[in-house]
Coordinates of C-alpha atoms in Angstrom, one line a residue:
X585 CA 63.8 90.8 72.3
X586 CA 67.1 89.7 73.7
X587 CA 70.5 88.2 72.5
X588 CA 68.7 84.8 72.4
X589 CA 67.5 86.0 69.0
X590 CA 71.0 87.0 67.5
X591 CA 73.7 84.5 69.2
X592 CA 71.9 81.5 70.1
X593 CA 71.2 78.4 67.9
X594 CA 72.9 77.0 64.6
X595 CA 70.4 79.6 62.4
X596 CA 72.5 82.1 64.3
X597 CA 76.1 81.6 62.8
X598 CA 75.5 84.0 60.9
X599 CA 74.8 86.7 63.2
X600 CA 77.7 85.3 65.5
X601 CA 80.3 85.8 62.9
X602 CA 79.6 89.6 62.9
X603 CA 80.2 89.4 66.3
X604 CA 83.9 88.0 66.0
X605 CA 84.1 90.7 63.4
X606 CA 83.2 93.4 66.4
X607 CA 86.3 91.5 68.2
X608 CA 83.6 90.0 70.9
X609 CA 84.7 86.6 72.0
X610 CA 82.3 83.9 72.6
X611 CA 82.8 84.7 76.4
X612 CA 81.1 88.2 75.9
X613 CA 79.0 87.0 73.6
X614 CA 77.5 84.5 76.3
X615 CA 77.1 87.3 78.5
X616 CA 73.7 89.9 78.7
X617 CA 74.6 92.4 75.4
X618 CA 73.9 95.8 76.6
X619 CA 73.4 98.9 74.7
X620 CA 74.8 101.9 75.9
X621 CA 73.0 104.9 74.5
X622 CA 75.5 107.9 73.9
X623 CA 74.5 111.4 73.0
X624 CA 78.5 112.3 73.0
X625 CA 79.1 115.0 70.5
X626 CA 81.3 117.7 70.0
X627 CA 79.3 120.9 69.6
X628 CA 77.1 120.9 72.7
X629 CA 78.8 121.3 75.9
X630 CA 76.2 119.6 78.3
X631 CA 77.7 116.1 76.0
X632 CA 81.2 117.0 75.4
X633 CA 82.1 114.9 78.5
X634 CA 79.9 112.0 77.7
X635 CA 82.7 109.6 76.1
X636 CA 84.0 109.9 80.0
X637 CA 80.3 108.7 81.3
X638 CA 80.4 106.3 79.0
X639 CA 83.8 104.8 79.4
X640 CA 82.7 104.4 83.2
X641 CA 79.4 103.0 82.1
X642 CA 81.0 99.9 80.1
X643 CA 83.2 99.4 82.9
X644 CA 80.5 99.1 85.4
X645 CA 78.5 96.5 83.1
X646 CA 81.7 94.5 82.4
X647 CA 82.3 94.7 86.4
X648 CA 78.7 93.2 87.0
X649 CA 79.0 90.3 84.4
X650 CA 77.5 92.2 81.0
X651 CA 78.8 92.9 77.5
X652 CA 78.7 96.8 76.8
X653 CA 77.9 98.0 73.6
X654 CA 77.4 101.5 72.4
X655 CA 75.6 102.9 69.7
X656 CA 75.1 107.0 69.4
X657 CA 72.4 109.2 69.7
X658 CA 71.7 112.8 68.4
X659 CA 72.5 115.9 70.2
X660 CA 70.9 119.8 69.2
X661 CA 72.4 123.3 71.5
X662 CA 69.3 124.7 72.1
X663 CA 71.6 127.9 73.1
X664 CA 73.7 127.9 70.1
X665 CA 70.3 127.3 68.4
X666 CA 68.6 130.1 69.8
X667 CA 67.2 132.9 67.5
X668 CA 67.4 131.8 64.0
X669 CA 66.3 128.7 61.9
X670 CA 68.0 126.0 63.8
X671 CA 66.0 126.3 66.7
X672 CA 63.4 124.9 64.2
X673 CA 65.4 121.7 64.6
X674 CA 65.1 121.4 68.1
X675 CA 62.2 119.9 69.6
X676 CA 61.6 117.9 66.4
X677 CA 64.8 115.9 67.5
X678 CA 63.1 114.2 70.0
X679 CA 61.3 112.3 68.1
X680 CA 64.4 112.0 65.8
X681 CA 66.3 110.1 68.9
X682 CA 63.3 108.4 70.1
X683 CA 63.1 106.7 66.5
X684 CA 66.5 106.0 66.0
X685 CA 67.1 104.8 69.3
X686 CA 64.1 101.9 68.9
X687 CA 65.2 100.8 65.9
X688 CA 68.7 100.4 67.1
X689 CA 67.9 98.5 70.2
X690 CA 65.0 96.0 68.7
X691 CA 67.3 95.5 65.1
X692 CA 70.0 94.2 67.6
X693 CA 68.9 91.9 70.3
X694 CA 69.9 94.0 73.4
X695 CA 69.3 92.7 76.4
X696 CA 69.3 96.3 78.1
X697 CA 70.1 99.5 77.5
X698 CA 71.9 102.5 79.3
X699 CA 71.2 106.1 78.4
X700 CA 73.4 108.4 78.3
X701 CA 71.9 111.9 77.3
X702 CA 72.2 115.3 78.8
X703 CA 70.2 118.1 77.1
X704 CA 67.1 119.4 76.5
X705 CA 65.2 116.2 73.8
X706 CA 67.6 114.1 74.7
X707 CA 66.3 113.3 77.9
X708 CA 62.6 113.1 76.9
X709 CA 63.4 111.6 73.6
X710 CA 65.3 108.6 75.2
X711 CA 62.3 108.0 77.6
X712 CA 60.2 107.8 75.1
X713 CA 62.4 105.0 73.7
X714 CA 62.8 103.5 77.0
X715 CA 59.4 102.9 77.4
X716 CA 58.9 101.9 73.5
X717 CA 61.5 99.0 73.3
X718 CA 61.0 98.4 77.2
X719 CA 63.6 95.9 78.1
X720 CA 65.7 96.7 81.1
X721 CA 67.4 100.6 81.4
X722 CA 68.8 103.0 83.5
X723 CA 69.5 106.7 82.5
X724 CA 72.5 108.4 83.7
X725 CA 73.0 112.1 82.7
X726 CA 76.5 114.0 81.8
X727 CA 75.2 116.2 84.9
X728 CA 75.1 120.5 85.0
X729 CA 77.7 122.7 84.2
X730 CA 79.2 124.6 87.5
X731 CA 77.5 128.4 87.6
X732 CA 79.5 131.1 86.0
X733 CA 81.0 134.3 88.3
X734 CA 80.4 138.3 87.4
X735 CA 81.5 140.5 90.0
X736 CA 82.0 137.8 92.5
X737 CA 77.9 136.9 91.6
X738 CA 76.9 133.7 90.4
X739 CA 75.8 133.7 86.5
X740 CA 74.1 131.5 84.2
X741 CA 73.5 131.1 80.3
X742 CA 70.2 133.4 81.1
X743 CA 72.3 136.1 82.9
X744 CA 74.4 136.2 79.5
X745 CA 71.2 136.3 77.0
X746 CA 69.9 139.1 79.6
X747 CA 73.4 140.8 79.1
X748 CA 72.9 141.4 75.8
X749 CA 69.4 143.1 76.1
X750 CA 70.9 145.2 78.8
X751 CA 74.3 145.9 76.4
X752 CA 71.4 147.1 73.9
X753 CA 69.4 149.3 76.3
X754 CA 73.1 150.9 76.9
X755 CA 72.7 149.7 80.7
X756 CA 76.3 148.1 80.2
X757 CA 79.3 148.3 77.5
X758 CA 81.5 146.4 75.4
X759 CA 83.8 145.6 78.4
X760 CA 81.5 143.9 80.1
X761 CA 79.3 142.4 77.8
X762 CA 82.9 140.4 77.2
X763 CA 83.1 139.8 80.4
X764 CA 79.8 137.7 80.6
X765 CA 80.5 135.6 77.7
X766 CA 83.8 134.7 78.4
X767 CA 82.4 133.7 82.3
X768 CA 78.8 132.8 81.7
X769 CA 79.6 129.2 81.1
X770 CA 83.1 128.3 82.9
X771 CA 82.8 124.2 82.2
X772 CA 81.1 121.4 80.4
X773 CA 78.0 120.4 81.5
X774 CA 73.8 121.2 81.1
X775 CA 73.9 124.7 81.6
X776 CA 73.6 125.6 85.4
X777 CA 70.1 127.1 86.1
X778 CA 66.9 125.2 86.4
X779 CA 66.3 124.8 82.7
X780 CA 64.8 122.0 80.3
X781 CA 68.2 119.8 80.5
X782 CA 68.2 119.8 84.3
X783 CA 64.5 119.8 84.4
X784 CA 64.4 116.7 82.8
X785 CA 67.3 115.1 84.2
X786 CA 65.8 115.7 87.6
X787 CA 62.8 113.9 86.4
X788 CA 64.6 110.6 85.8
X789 CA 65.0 110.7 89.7
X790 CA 61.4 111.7 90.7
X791 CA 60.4 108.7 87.9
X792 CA 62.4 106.2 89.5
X793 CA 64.5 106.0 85.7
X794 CA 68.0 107.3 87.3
X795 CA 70.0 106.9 90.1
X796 CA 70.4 109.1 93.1
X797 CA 72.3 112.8 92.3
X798 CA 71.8 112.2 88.2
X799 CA 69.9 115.5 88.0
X800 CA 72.1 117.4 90.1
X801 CA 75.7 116.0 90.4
X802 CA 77.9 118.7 88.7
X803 CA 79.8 117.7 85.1
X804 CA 83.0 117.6 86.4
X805 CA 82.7 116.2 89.8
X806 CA 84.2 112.7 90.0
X807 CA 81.2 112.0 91.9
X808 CA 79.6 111.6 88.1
X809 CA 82.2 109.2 86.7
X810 CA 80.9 106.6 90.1
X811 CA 77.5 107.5 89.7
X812 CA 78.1 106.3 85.9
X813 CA 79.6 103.2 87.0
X814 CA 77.0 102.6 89.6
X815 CA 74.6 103.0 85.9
X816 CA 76.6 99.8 84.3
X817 CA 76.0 97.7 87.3
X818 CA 72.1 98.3 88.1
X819 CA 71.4 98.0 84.1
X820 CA 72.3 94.3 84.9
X821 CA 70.3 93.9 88.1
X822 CA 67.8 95.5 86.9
X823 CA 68.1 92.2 83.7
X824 CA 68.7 90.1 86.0
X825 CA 64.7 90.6 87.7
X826 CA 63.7 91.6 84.4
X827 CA 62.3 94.7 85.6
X828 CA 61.5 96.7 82.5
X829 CA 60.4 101.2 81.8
X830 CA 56.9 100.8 82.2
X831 CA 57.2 98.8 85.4
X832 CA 58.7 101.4 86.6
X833 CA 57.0 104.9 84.7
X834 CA 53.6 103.9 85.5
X835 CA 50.6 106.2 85.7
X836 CA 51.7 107.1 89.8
X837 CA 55.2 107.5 88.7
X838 CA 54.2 110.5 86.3
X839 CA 52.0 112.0 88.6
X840 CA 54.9 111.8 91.2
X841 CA 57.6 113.7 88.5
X842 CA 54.8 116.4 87.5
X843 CA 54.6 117.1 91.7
X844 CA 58.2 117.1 92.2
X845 CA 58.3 119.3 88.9
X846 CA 55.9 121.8 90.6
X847 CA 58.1 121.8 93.5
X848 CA 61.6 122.4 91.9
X849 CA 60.0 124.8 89.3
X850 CA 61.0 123.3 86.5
X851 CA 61.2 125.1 82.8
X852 CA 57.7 124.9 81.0
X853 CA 59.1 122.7 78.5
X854 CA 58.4 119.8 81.3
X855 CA 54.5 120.2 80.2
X856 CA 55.9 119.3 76.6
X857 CA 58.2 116.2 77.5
X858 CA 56.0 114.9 79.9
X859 CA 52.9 114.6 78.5
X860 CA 54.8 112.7 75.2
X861 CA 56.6 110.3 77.7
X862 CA 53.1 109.4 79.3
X863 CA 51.5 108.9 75.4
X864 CA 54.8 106.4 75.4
X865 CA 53.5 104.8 78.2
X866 CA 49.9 104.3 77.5
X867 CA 49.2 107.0 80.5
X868 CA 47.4 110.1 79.5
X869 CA 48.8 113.2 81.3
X870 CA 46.8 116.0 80.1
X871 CA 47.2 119.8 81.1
X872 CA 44.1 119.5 83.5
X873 CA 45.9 117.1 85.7
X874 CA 49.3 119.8 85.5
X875 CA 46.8 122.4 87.7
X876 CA 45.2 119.7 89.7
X877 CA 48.8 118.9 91.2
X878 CA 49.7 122.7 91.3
X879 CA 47.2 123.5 93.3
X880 CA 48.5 121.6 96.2
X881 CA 52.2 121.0 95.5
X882 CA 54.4 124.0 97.5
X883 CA 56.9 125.4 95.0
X884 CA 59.9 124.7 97.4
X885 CA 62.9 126.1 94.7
X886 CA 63.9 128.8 93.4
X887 CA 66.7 128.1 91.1
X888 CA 67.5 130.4 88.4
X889 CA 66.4 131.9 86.2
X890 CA 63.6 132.1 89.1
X891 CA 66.4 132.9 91.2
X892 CA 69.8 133.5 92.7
X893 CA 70.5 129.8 93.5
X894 CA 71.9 127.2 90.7
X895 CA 72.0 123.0 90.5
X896 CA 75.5 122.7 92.4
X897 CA 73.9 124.4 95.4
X898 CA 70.7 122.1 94.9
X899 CA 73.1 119.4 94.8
X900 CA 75.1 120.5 97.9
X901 CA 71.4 121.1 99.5
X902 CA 70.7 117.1 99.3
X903 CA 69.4 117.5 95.7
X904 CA 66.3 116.0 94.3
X905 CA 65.8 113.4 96.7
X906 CA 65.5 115.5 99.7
X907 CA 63.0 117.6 97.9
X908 CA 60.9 114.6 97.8
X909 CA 61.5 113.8 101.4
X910 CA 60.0 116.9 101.8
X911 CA 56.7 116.4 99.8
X912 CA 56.4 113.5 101.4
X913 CA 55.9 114.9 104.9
X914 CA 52.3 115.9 103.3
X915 CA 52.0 112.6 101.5
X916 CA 52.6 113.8 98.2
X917 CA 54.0 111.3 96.4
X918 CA 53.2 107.9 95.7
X919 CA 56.1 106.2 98.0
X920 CA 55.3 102.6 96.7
X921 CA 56.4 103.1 93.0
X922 CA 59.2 101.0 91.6
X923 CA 62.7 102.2 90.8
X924 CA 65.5 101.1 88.7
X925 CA 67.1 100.8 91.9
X926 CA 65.2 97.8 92.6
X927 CA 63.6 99.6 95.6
X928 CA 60.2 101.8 96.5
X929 CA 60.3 105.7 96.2
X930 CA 60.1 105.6 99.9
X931 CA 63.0 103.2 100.4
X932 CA 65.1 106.0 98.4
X933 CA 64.4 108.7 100.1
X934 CA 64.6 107.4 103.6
X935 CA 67.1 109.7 105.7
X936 CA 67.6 112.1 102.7
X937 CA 67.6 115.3 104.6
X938 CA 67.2 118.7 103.2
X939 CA 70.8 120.6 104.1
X940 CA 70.0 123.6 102.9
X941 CA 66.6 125.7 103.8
X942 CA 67.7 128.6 101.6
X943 CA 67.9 126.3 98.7
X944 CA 65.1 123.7 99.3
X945 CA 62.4 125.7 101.2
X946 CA 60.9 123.6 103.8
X947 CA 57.2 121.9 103.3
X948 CA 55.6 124.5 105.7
X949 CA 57.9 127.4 104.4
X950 CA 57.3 127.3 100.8
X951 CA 58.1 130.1 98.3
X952 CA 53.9 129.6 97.5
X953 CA 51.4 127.2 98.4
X954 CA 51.0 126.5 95.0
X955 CA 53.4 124.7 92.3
X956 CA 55.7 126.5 89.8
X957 CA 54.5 126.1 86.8
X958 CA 50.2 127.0 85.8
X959 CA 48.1 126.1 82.8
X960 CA 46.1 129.6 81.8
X961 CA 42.7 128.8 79.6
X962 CA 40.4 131.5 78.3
X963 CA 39.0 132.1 74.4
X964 CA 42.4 132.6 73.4
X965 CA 43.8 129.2 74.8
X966 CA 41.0 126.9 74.9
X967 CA 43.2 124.1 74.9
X968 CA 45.6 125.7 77.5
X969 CA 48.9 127.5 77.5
X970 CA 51.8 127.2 80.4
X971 CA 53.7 129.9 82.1
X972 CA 56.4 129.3 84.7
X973 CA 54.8 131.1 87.5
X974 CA 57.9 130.4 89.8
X975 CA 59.9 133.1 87.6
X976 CA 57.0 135.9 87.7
X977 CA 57.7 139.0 89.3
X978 CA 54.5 139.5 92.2
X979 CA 53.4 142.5 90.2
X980 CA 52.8 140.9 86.9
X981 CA 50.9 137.6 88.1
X982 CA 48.2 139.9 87.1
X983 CA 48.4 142.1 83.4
X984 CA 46.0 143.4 81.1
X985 CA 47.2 145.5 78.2
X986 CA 47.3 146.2 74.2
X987 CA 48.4 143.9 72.1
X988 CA 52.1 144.3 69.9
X989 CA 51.0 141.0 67.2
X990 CA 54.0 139.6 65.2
X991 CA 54.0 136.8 62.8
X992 CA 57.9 135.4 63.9
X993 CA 60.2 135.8 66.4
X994 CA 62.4 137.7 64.1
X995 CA 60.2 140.7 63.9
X996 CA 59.2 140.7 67.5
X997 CA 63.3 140.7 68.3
X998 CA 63.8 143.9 65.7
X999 CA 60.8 145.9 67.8
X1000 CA 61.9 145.1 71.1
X1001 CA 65.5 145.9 70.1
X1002 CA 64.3 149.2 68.1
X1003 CA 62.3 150.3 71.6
X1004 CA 59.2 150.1 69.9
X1005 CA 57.8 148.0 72.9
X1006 CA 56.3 149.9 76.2
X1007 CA 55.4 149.6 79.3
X1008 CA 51.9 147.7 80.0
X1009 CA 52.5 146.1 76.4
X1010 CA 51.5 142.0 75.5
X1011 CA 53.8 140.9 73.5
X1012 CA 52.1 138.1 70.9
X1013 CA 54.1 136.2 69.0
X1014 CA 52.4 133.9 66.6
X1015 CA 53.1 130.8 63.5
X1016 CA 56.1 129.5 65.8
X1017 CA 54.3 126.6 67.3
X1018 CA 55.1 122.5 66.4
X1019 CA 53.1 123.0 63.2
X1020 CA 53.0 126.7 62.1
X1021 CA 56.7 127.0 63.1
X1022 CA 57.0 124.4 62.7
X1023 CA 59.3 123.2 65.4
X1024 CA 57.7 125.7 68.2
X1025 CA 61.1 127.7 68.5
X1026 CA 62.4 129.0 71.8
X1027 CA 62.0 133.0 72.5
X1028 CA 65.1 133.2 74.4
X1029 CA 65.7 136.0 72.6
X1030 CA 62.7 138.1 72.8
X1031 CA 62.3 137.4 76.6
X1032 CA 65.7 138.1 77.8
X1033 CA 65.8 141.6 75.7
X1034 CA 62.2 142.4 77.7
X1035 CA 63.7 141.5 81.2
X1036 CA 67.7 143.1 79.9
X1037 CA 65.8 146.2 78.9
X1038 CA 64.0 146.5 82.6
X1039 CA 60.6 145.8 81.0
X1040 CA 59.9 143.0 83.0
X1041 CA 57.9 144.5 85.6
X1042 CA 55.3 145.8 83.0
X1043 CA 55.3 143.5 79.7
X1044 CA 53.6 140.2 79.0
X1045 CA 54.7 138.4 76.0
X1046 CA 52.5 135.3 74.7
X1047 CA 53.5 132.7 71.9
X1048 CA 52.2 129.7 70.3
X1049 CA 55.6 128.4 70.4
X1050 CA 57.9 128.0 73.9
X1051 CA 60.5 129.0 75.7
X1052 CA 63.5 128.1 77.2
X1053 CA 64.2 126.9 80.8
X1054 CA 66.5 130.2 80.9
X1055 CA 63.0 132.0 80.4
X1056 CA 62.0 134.4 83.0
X1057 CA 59.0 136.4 83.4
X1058 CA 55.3 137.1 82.5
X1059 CA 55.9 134.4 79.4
X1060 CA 52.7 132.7 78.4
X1061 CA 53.8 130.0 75.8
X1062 CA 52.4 126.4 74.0
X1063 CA 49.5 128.7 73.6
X1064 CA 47.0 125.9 72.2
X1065 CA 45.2 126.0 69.1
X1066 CA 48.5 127.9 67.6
X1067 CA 47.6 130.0 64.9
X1068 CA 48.7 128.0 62.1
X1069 CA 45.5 125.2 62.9
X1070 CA 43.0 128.2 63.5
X1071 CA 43.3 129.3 66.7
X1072 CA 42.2 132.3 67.9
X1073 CA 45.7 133.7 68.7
X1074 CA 45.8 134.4 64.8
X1075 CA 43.0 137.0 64.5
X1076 CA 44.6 139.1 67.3
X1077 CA 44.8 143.1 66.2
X1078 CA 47.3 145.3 67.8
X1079 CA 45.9 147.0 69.9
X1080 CA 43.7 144.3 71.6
X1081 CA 43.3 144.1 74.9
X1082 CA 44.6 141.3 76.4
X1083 CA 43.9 139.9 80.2
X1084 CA 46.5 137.7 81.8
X1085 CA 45.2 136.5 85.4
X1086 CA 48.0 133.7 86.9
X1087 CA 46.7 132.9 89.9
X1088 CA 43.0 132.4 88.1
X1089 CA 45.0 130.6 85.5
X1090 CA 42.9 131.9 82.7
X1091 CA 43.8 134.3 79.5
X1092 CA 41.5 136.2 77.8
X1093 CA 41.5 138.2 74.7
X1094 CA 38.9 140.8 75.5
X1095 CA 37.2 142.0 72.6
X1096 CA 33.5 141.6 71.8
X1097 CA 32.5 138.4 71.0
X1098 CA 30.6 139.3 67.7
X1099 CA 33.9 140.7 66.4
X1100 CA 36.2 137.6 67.2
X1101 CA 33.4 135.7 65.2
X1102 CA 33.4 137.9 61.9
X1103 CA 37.4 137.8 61.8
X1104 CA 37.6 133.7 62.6
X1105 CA 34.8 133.6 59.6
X1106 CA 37.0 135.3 57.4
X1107 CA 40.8 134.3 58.6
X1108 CA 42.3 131.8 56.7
X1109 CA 46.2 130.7 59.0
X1110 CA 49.0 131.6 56.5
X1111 CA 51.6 128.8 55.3
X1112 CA 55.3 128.6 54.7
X1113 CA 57.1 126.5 51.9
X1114 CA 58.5 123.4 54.0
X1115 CA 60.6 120.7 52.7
X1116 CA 62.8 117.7 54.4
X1117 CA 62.1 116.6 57.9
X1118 CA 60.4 120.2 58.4
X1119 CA 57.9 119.2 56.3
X1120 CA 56.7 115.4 57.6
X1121 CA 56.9 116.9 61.0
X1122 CA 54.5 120.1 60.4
X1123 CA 51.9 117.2 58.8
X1124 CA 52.0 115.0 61.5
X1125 CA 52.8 116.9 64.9
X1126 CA 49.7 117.4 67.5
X1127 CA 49.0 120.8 69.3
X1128 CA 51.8 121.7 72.2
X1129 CA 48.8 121.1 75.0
X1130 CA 49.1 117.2 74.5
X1131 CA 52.6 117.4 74.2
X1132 CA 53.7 118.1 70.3
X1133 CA 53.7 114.4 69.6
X1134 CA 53.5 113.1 65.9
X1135 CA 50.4 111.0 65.3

């Protein structure tokens, strides 16, 4: 599909006349038509900056020779989302802008496209595009937001959630809860820790789909507005050698994000968007593979919420390119793949130093010999469940305790707030994942109150729904069959006792075998009344171990 099929030829008058309506003289209309993807809204602030990208985007197509056209994408705050029925809507939008974004660029001829996303499914949702309409495209993110200061320390949206289980533990007051939200989030941008918006914009780097510093350039640096114009002019090299997404996200390419993800630490929601990107592609990435490349991929990052460092500093440290130099000094990474630079992995990363070993551990230094996120299996996970190991406090890579069993986030949030959770406790949270949520909501909420409260030394807390990038601790989550499809997650008693073993990456539910069978025999997964999108979703969406993608 190009512009040949809409402005060439006398059967295409027609379609040349709406273009002189659009004010598009015959000049531009000669010239390669390219889509320009924008996510711009006013109501998240990771894309209230985006009409500035893309201003600088159409101006670098127009500078190399192309005709920039923009069309819009959708846009959900997973923050402002967090903890009540919108966060339903959430990962269900990434299919939303993966649809929408197809039909847009096949119903109108582009010749290439630009994206222009920030957060957390837009990212993921436009690759998943990309590799559908496959013509020509280059991603270029509205970058992180700049960390927040409390006390003269650096802060993050977690810090703030965590504020408010520590205002409710009576560990601080009024004053200075305030004090957090008004300073949490200081400017626009994806919000400043290692969560799924950065994740994922990182991840265009290590898949060759953006350009140097688009994971980690801050919001408001100009540096963002030249990367953006840089954008606008490879689109059209990039048309002009008809290199296409699935040249460049091949099979190596994914294997090469999912090590660079194990390095960084990325949020869990990675082994979500991944997986989908790679059905996209015709590439199967299963959870399997996630703990083959674990096992020897160094975790070399410790951003928060895993620690006390944040994506300016990863930037300032030579960002996610110098990690990959770094992997590659053990041969990591598959150096030959293609970019949408034009050039290998190995061509990019040449002479990309790391300038920081406090923020980008060196290869033989490495917070763990092992990657940051693990896949635990057991009876009560068959298919696999994800934890980010990275953000695990030493003593709780290990837990066995009773069960606390809740049927929604709601009534988890209402125990842990009313101190009704303990010490050695496993929190279970069940009927939130893609189908028996549906929408596998975040537990923001319920993990921050554990950690604000001081309770995350000693409590697990296991879901069949997710959690956010922001997540830290003993959070075991995408736990696969979810209860609402019969898993056994939905027959758990409290009570149960309940072995968590990281490092062995399994998850047990340890009660006797002939039990488990009488209460599967007789357990029948409760429904909800769905209607709208909710509903076509819940009938169509796959487990969260292959990725929650609609068959």
């Amino acid at each position: 599909m190009s512009k040949e099929n809409v402005v060439k030829g006398v059967k295409n008058a027609p379609h040349r006349s709406l273009f002189h309506a659009l004010g598009l003289t015959e000049e531009e209309q000669s010239r390669p038509l390219i889509g320009i993807v924008s996510s711009y809204n006013e109501i998240v602030p990771g894309h209230m900056n985006l009409d500035k990208i893309v201003d600088a985007v159409k101006l670098g197509v127009a500078m190399a020779g192309g005709t920039p056209i923009v069309f819009p994408a959708i846009a959900v705050c997973d923050g402002i989302a967090m903890g009540h029925k919108g966060m339903k809507y959430s990962l269900v939008t990434r299919d939303l802008i993966a649809d929408s974004t197809e039909a847009m660029a096949l119903a109108h001829g582009f010749d290439g496209l630009v994206m222009v996303p920030n957060c957390d499914k837009n990212v993921p949702g436009l690759l998943m595009a990309a590799a559908r309409v496959n013509i020509p495209t280059v991603f270029v993110s509205g970058g992180p937001m700049l960390a927040g200061r409390v006390e003269g320390k650096k802060t993050s949206l977690s810090s703030m959630f965590e504020a408010v289980g520590a205002y409710n533990a009576g560990k601080i007051d009024d004053e200075k809860l305030k004090e957090f939200e008004c300073k949490t989030c200081p400017t626009c941008g994806s919000c400043s820790g290692m969560y799924t918006a950065n994740s994922m914009n990182c991840l265009t780097e290590a898949l060759g789909m953006g350009l140097k510093g688009n994971g980690t350039i801050p919001a408001v640096y100009s540096a963002r507005i030249e990367l953006a114009k840089r954008a606008g002019m490879a689109v059209m090299d990039l048309v002009k050698n008809n290199i296409c997404p699935r040249d460049i996200m091949t099979k190596e390419a994914l294997l090469n994000a999912l090590t660079v993800d194990m390095a960084l630490g990325c949020s869990t929601n990675s082994m979500l968007h991944l997986p989908a990107i790679a059905h996209e592609c015709g590439v199967e990435l299963n959870l399997d593979i996630a703990n083959e490349i674990s096992a020897k991929t160094p975790n070399l990052c410790h951003l928060a919420p895993a620690g006390r460092t944040y994506m300016e500093d990863l930037n300032e440290a030579g960002g996610v390119y110098a990690v990959m130099n770094e992997l590659n000094k053990r041969g990591l990474l598959n150096t030959e793949c293609l970019t949408v630079t034009g050039k290998s992995v190995a061509e990019n990363i040449d002479g990309c130093v790391n300038l920081d070993p406090e923020v980008i551990r060196p290869i033989d230094n490495p917070y763990s010999e092992t990657g940051g996120i693990a896949v635990l299996k057991g009876n009560l996970a068959k298919d696999g469940s994800v934890v980010k190991r990275s953000a695990v406090l030493p003593e709780m890579l290990v837990h066995e305790g009773p069960a606390k069993v809740f049927d929604c986030e709601e009534d988890a949030q209402k125990a842990i707030n009313a101190g009704k959770i303990v010490a050695g406790d496993v929190v279970v949270i069940r009927y939130e994942g893609p189908k028996g949520g549906p929408g596998m909501r975040e537990m923001l909420n319920p993990t921050s109150a554990i950690m604000g409260m001081g309770l995350g030394n000693s409590v697990a807390l296991i879901t069949d729904g997710r959690f956010s990038g922001a997540t830290r601790g003993a959070c075991i989550g995408h736990v696969t069959p979810e209860a609402a499809s019969g898993g056994l997650i939905g027959v758990v008693e409290d009570g149960d006792i309940i072995s968590i073993n990281i490092p062995k990456n399994s998850i047990e539910l340890k009660v006797d075998e002939d039990v488990l069978k009488e209460r599967m025999k007789n357990f029948v997964p409760k429904t909800k009344e769905l209607s709208g999108y909710l509903k076509r979703y819940a009938s169509l969406v796959s487990g969260g171990a292959s990725g929650a993608i609609l068959n």
